[in-house]
Short mmCIF file of the C-alpha atoms (twelve columns), coordinates in Angstrom:
data_MODEL
# 
_entry.id   MODEL 
# 
loop_
_atom_site.group_PDB 
_atom_site.id 
_atom_site.type_symbol 
_atom_site.label_atom_id 
_atom_site.label_alt_id 
_atom_site.label_comp_id 
_atom_site.label_asym_id 
_atom_site.label_seq_id 
_atom_site.Cartn_x 
_atom_site.Cartn_y 
_atom_site.Cartn_z 
_atom_site.pdbx_PDB_model_num 
ATOM 1   C CA . MET A 1   -11.345 65.051 -55.348 1 
ATOM 2   C CA . ASP A 2   -11.776 61.300 -55.423 1 
ATOM 3   C CA . PHE A 3   -12.192 59.267 -52.242 1 
ATOM 4   C CA . PRO A 4   -10.906 57.107 -50.787 1 
ATOM 5   C CA . ILE A 5   -7.314  58.347 -50.926 1 
ATOM 6   C CA . VAL A 6   -5.117  55.230 -50.782 1 
ATOM 7   C CA . LYS A 7   -1.456  54.971 -49.816 1 
ATOM 8   C CA . VAL A 8   0.923   52.144 -48.990 1 
ATOM 9   C CA . LEU A 9   2.658   52.886 -45.699 1 
ATOM 10  C CA . LYS A 10  5.179   50.955 -43.615 1 
ATOM 11  C CA . PHE A 11  5.201   47.171 -43.877 1 
ATOM 12  C CA . GLY A 12  3.406   47.312 -47.266 1 
ATOM 13  C CA . ILE A 13  -0.018  47.818 -45.699 1 
ATOM 14  C CA . LYS A 14  -2.497  49.896 -47.696 1 
ATOM 15  C CA . TYR A 15  -4.401  52.597 -45.838 1 
ATOM 16  C CA . GLU A 16  -7.241  54.747 -47.045 1 
ATOM 17  C CA . ILE A 17  -8.634  58.115 -46.046 1 
ATOM 18  C CA . ASP A 18  -12.301 58.627 -46.623 1 
ATOM 19  C CA . TYR A 19  -15.167 60.672 -45.291 1 
ATOM 20  C CA . MET A 20  -16.381 59.261 -41.988 1 
ATOM 21  C CA . HIS A 21  -19.519 57.160 -42.325 1 
ATOM 22  C CA . PRO A 22  -22.308 57.427 -39.727 1 
ATOM 23  C CA . GLN A 23  -21.645 53.874 -38.500 1 
ATOM 24  C CA . GLU A 24  -18.040 54.906 -37.696 1 
ATOM 25  C CA . GLU A 25  -18.925 57.838 -35.449 1 
ATOM 26  C CA . GLU A 26  -18.929 55.844 -32.219 1 
ATOM 27  C CA . ALA A 27  -15.528 54.279 -32.966 1 
ATOM 28  C CA . VAL A 28  -14.035 57.721 -33.639 1 
ATOM 29  C CA . ARG A 29  -15.626 59.146 -30.480 1 
ATOM 30  C CA . ALA A 30  -14.117 56.267 -28.475 1 
ATOM 31  C CA . LEU A 31  -10.700 56.910 -30.030 1 
ATOM 32  C CA . LEU A 32  -10.933 60.649 -29.347 1 
ATOM 33  C CA . ASN A 33  -12.016 59.983 -25.777 1 
ATOM 34  C CA . SER A 34  -9.027  57.678 -25.245 1 
ATOM 35  C CA . VAL A 35  -6.734  60.491 -26.459 1 
ATOM 36  C CA . ILE A 36  -8.496  62.988 -24.175 1 
ATOM 37  C CA . VAL A 37  -8.035  60.651 -21.191 1 
ATOM 38  C CA . GLU A 38  -4.289  60.444 -21.984 1 
ATOM 39  C CA . GLY A 39  -4.279  64.138 -21.068 1 
ATOM 40  C CA . LYS A 40  -1.377  65.143 -23.324 1 
ATOM 41  C CA . THR A 41  -2.694  66.736 -26.515 1 
ATOM 42  C CA . TYR A 42  -6.329  67.876 -26.348 1 
ATOM 43  C CA . PRO A 43  -7.735  70.632 -24.124 1 
ATOM 44  C CA . GLN A 44  -10.795 68.683 -22.963 1 
ATOM 45  C CA . LYS A 45  -10.549 67.199 -19.461 1 
ATOM 46  C CA . GLN A 46  -13.385 64.681 -19.651 1 
ATOM 47  C CA . PRO A 47  -14.505 62.241 -22.352 1 
ATOM 48  C CA . LEU A 48  -17.073 63.731 -24.718 1 
ATOM 49  C CA . SER A 49  -20.704 62.677 -24.708 1 
ATOM 50  C CA . GLN A 50  -22.299 61.853 -28.030 1 
ATOM 51  C CA . ALA A 51  -23.760 65.379 -28.268 1 
ATOM 52  C CA . GLU A 52  -20.454 67.031 -27.328 1 
ATOM 53  C CA . PHE A 53  -18.606 64.887 -29.867 1 
ATOM 54  C CA . PHE A 54  -21.097 65.792 -32.574 1 
ATOM 55  C CA . SER A 55  -20.733 69.519 -31.830 1 
ATOM 56  C CA . TYR A 56  -16.922 69.409 -31.656 1 
ATOM 57  C CA . TRP A 57  -15.833 66.827 -34.237 1 
ATOM 58  C CA . LEU A 58  -18.736 66.619 -36.693 1 
ATOM 59  C CA . SER A 59  -19.597 70.289 -37.158 1 
ATOM 60  C CA . LYS A 60  -18.232 70.275 -40.730 1 
ATOM 61  C CA . ASP A 61  -16.088 67.611 -42.479 1 
ATOM 62  C CA . ALA A 62  -14.749 64.486 -40.766 1 
ATOM 63  C CA . PHE A 63  -12.434 61.830 -42.179 1 
ATOM 64  C CA . VAL A 64  -11.111 58.451 -41.072 1 
ATOM 65  C CA . VAL A 65  -8.104  56.273 -41.840 1 
ATOM 66  C CA . ARG A 66  -8.854  52.585 -42.367 1 
ATOM 67  C CA . ALA A 67  -6.793  49.653 -43.522 1 
ATOM 68  C CA . SER A 68  -7.638  49.301 -47.200 1 
ATOM 69  C CA . PRO A 69  -9.619  46.105 -47.923 1 
ATOM 70  C CA . VAL A 70  -7.892  43.111 -49.456 1 
ATOM 71  C CA . ASN A 71  -11.211 41.874 -50.831 1 
ATOM 72  C CA . ASP A 72  -14.941 42.490 -50.451 1 
ATOM 73  C CA . THR A 73  -15.386 39.755 -47.837 1 
ATOM 74  C CA . GLN A 74  -13.039 41.388 -45.341 1 
ATOM 75  C CA . LYS A 75  -14.537 42.161 -41.923 1 
ATOM 76  C CA . PRO A 76  -15.498 45.783 -41.191 1 
ATOM 77  C CA . LYS A 77  -12.421 47.973 -41.229 1 
ATOM 78  C CA . GLU A 78  -10.958 49.216 -37.972 1 
ATOM 79  C CA . ILE A 79  -10.534 52.967 -37.535 1 
ATOM 80  C CA . LEU A 80  -6.802  53.623 -37.253 1 
ATOM 81  C CA . GLY A 81  -6.982  57.409 -37.098 1 
ATOM 82  C CA . ALA A 82  -9.269  60.317 -37.861 1 
ATOM 83  C CA . PHE A 83  -9.365  64.052 -38.389 1 
ATOM 84  C CA . TYR A 84  -11.847 66.857 -38.770 1 
ATOM 85  C CA . LEU A 85  -11.634 69.921 -40.970 1 
ATOM 86  C CA . LYS A 86  -13.673 73.061 -40.329 1 
ATOM 87  C CA . PRO A 87  -13.456 76.845 -40.487 1 
ATOM 88  C CA . ASN A 88  -11.278 78.176 -37.691 1 
ATOM 89  C CA . PHE A 89  -13.198 81.454 -37.616 1 
ATOM 90  C CA . PRO A 90  -16.637 82.585 -38.807 1 
ATOM 91  C CA . GLY A 91  -17.644 84.822 -41.688 1 
ATOM 92  C CA . ARG A 92  -14.957 87.001 -43.219 1 
ATOM 93  C CA . CYS A 93  -12.234 84.744 -41.810 1 
ATOM 94  C CA . SER A 94  -13.793 81.369 -42.666 1 
ATOM 95  C CA . HIS A 95  -11.251 80.821 -45.458 1 
ATOM 96  C CA . ILE A 96  -8.800  79.783 -42.704 1 
ATOM 97  C CA . CYS A 97  -9.505  76.260 -41.524 1 
ATOM 98  C CA . ASN A 98  -8.655  74.266 -38.434 1 
ATOM 99  C CA . ALA A 99  -8.141  70.537 -38.103 1 
ATOM 100 C CA . GLY A 100 -7.730  68.033 -35.301 1 
ATOM 101 C CA . PHE A 101 -6.042  64.637 -35.572 1 
ATOM 102 C CA . ILE A 102 -6.055  61.388 -33.610 1 
ATOM 103 C CA . VAL A 103 -4.218  58.095 -34.144 1 
ATOM 104 C CA . GLN A 104 -4.556  54.893 -32.175 1 
ATOM 105 C CA . ALA A 105 -1.782  54.843 -29.568 1 
ATOM 106 C CA . SER A 106 -0.401  51.487 -30.730 1 
ATOM 107 C CA . LEU A 107 -0.068  52.752 -34.327 1 
ATOM 108 C CA . ARG A 108 1.699   56.063 -33.722 1 
ATOM 109 C CA . GLY A 109 5.013   56.533 -35.496 1 
ATOM 110 C CA . GLN A 110 4.022   54.439 -38.524 1 
ATOM 111 C CA . GLY A 111 3.239   57.302 -40.912 1 
ATOM 112 C CA . ILE A 112 -0.513  57.539 -40.366 1 
ATOM 113 C CA . GLY A 113 -0.260  61.099 -39.003 1 
ATOM 114 C CA . ARG A 114 1.830   62.229 -41.968 1 
ATOM 115 C CA . PHE A 115 -0.617  60.560 -44.374 1 
ATOM 116 C CA . MET A 116 -3.486  62.410 -42.704 1 
ATOM 117 C CA . GLY A 117 -1.572  65.710 -42.653 1 
ATOM 118 C CA . GLU A 118 -0.579  65.559 -46.315 1 
ATOM 119 C CA . SER A 119 -4.098  64.518 -47.311 1 
ATOM 120 C CA . MET A 120 -5.705  67.215 -45.146 1 
ATOM 121 C CA . LEU A 121 -3.707  69.908 -46.954 1 
ATOM 122 C CA . LYS A 122 -4.947  68.669 -50.344 1 
ATOM 123 C CA . ILE A 123 -8.529  68.263 -49.108 1 
ATOM 124 C CA . ALA A 124 -8.544  71.705 -47.482 1 
ATOM 125 C CA . ALA A 125 -7.336  73.356 -50.689 1 
ATOM 126 C CA . HIS A 126 -9.911  71.384 -52.698 1 
ATOM 127 C CA . LEU A 127 -12.667 72.579 -50.335 1 
ATOM 128 C CA . GLY A 128 -11.637 76.194 -50.959 1 
ATOM 129 C CA . TYR A 129 -9.729  76.980 -47.782 1 
ATOM 130 C CA . GLU A 130 -6.767  79.320 -48.227 1 
ATOM 131 C CA . ALA A 131 -4.855  78.554 -45.036 1 
ATOM 132 C CA . VAL A 132 -4.726  76.172 -42.063 1 
ATOM 133 C CA . MET A 133 -4.267  77.296 -38.464 1 
ATOM 134 C CA . PHE A 134 -3.780  75.195 -35.352 1 
ATOM 135 C CA . ASN A 135 -4.713  77.121 -32.230 1 
ATOM 136 C CA . LEU A 136 -3.342  74.911 -29.449 1 
ATOM 137 C CA . VAL A 137 -0.421  72.594 -30.121 1 
ATOM 138 C CA . PHE A 138 1.048   71.853 -26.708 1 
ATOM 139 C CA . GLU A 139 4.793   72.468 -26.659 1 
ATOM 140 C CA . THR A 140 5.314   68.975 -25.235 1 
ATOM 141 C CA . ASN A 141 3.766   67.413 -28.366 1 
ATOM 142 C CA . ILE A 142 7.140   67.270 -30.127 1 
ATOM 143 C CA . ALA A 143 6.137   64.679 -32.745 1 
ATOM 144 C CA . SER A 144 3.223   66.840 -33.856 1 
ATOM 145 C CA . ILE A 145 5.276   70.040 -33.973 1 
ATOM 146 C CA . ARG A 146 7.963   68.322 -36.066 1 
ATOM 147 C CA . LEU A 147 5.367   66.874 -38.421 1 
ATOM 148 C CA . TRP A 148 3.635   70.208 -39.002 1 
ATOM 149 C CA . GLN A 149 6.896   72.085 -39.486 1 
ATOM 150 C CA . SER A 150 8.026   69.456 -42.008 1 
ATOM 151 C CA . LEU A 151 4.763   70.105 -43.887 1 
ATOM 152 C CA . GLY A 152 5.458   73.840 -44.121 1 
ATOM 153 C CA . PHE A 153 3.724   75.195 -41.011 1 
ATOM 154 C CA . GLU A 154 5.241   78.121 -39.145 1 
ATOM 155 C CA . ILE A 155 4.930   78.853 -35.447 1 
ATOM 156 C CA . VAL A 156 3.098   82.190 -35.387 1 
ATOM 157 C CA . GLY A 157 2.404   82.495 -31.690 1 
ATOM 158 C CA . ARG A 158 2.851   81.126 -28.198 1 
ATOM 159 C CA . ILE A 159 0.284   81.078 -25.421 1 
ATOM 160 C CA . PRO A 160 2.094   80.952 -22.071 1 
ATOM 161 C CA . ARG A 161 0.883   78.387 -19.540 1 
ATOM 162 C CA . ALA A 162 -2.044  77.470 -21.794 1 
ATOM 163 C CA . ALA A 163 -2.540  73.870 -20.698 1 
ATOM 164 C CA . LYS A 164 -2.547  71.923 -17.479 1 
ATOM 165 C CA . LEU A 165 -1.749  68.389 -18.552 1 
ATOM 166 C CA . GLU A 166 -3.049  65.256 -16.874 1 
ATOM 167 C CA . ASN A 167 0.032   65.094 -14.639 1 
ATOM 168 C CA . GLU A 168 -0.568  68.751 -13.585 1 
ATOM 169 C CA . GLN A 169 2.393   69.910 -15.678 1 
ATOM 170 C CA . VAL A 170 1.691   73.399 -17.036 1 
ATOM 171 C CA . VAL A 171 2.868   73.962 -20.619 1 
ATOM 172 C CA . ASP A 172 2.749   76.621 -23.289 1 
ATOM 173 C CA . ALA A 173 0.740   76.090 -26.455 1 
ATOM 174 C CA . LEU A 174 1.880   77.040 -29.931 1 
ATOM 175 C CA . MET A 175 -0.168  78.434 -32.784 1 
ATOM 176 C CA . LEU A 176 0.853   77.099 -36.187 1 
ATOM 177 C CA . TYR A 177 -0.125  78.463 -39.594 1 
ATOM 178 C CA . ARG A 178 0.310   77.571 -43.235 1 
ATOM 179 C CA . THR A 179 -1.112  79.057 -46.409 1 
ATOM 180 C CA . LEU A 180 -2.455  76.687 -49.026 1 
ATOM 181 C CA . PRO A 181 -1.498  76.759 -52.708 1 
# 
């Protein structure tokens, strides 16, 4: 599979997905921590330290979305979104992967999540995974649920009262699953 994967999204802007580079780790950790602090989609309650981030996000494959360069003199590219891809289970079940996604709050709804989701499915299949499973998609994360269902995921389970959101609202979490071609 060739990287970067480039696509023109809304407003004619080119975006690229590529493996995360070491110099981008801190920007992705900051983005993840901002999503964690929002308290709506990730189970963590506190921002992750560098070591915690490494263990959680960088344990296998990590990718970023950047604006594609216009020319070689362009300033360093801002991280617009990111995702990880790793086995969901060990050993005999490691052919089922898990992924986590983040997008800058100001850029949500512009197709970056869909671009990452579609690309993740291709990358996961290329890496030899046979299925993708999401363990905790909070039922209040409607945009995410719609996206994953539109990409062929099925809801295979519900965990009652799984998450206590930032506002103390208690919500169920869904488990989503999709086999890969």
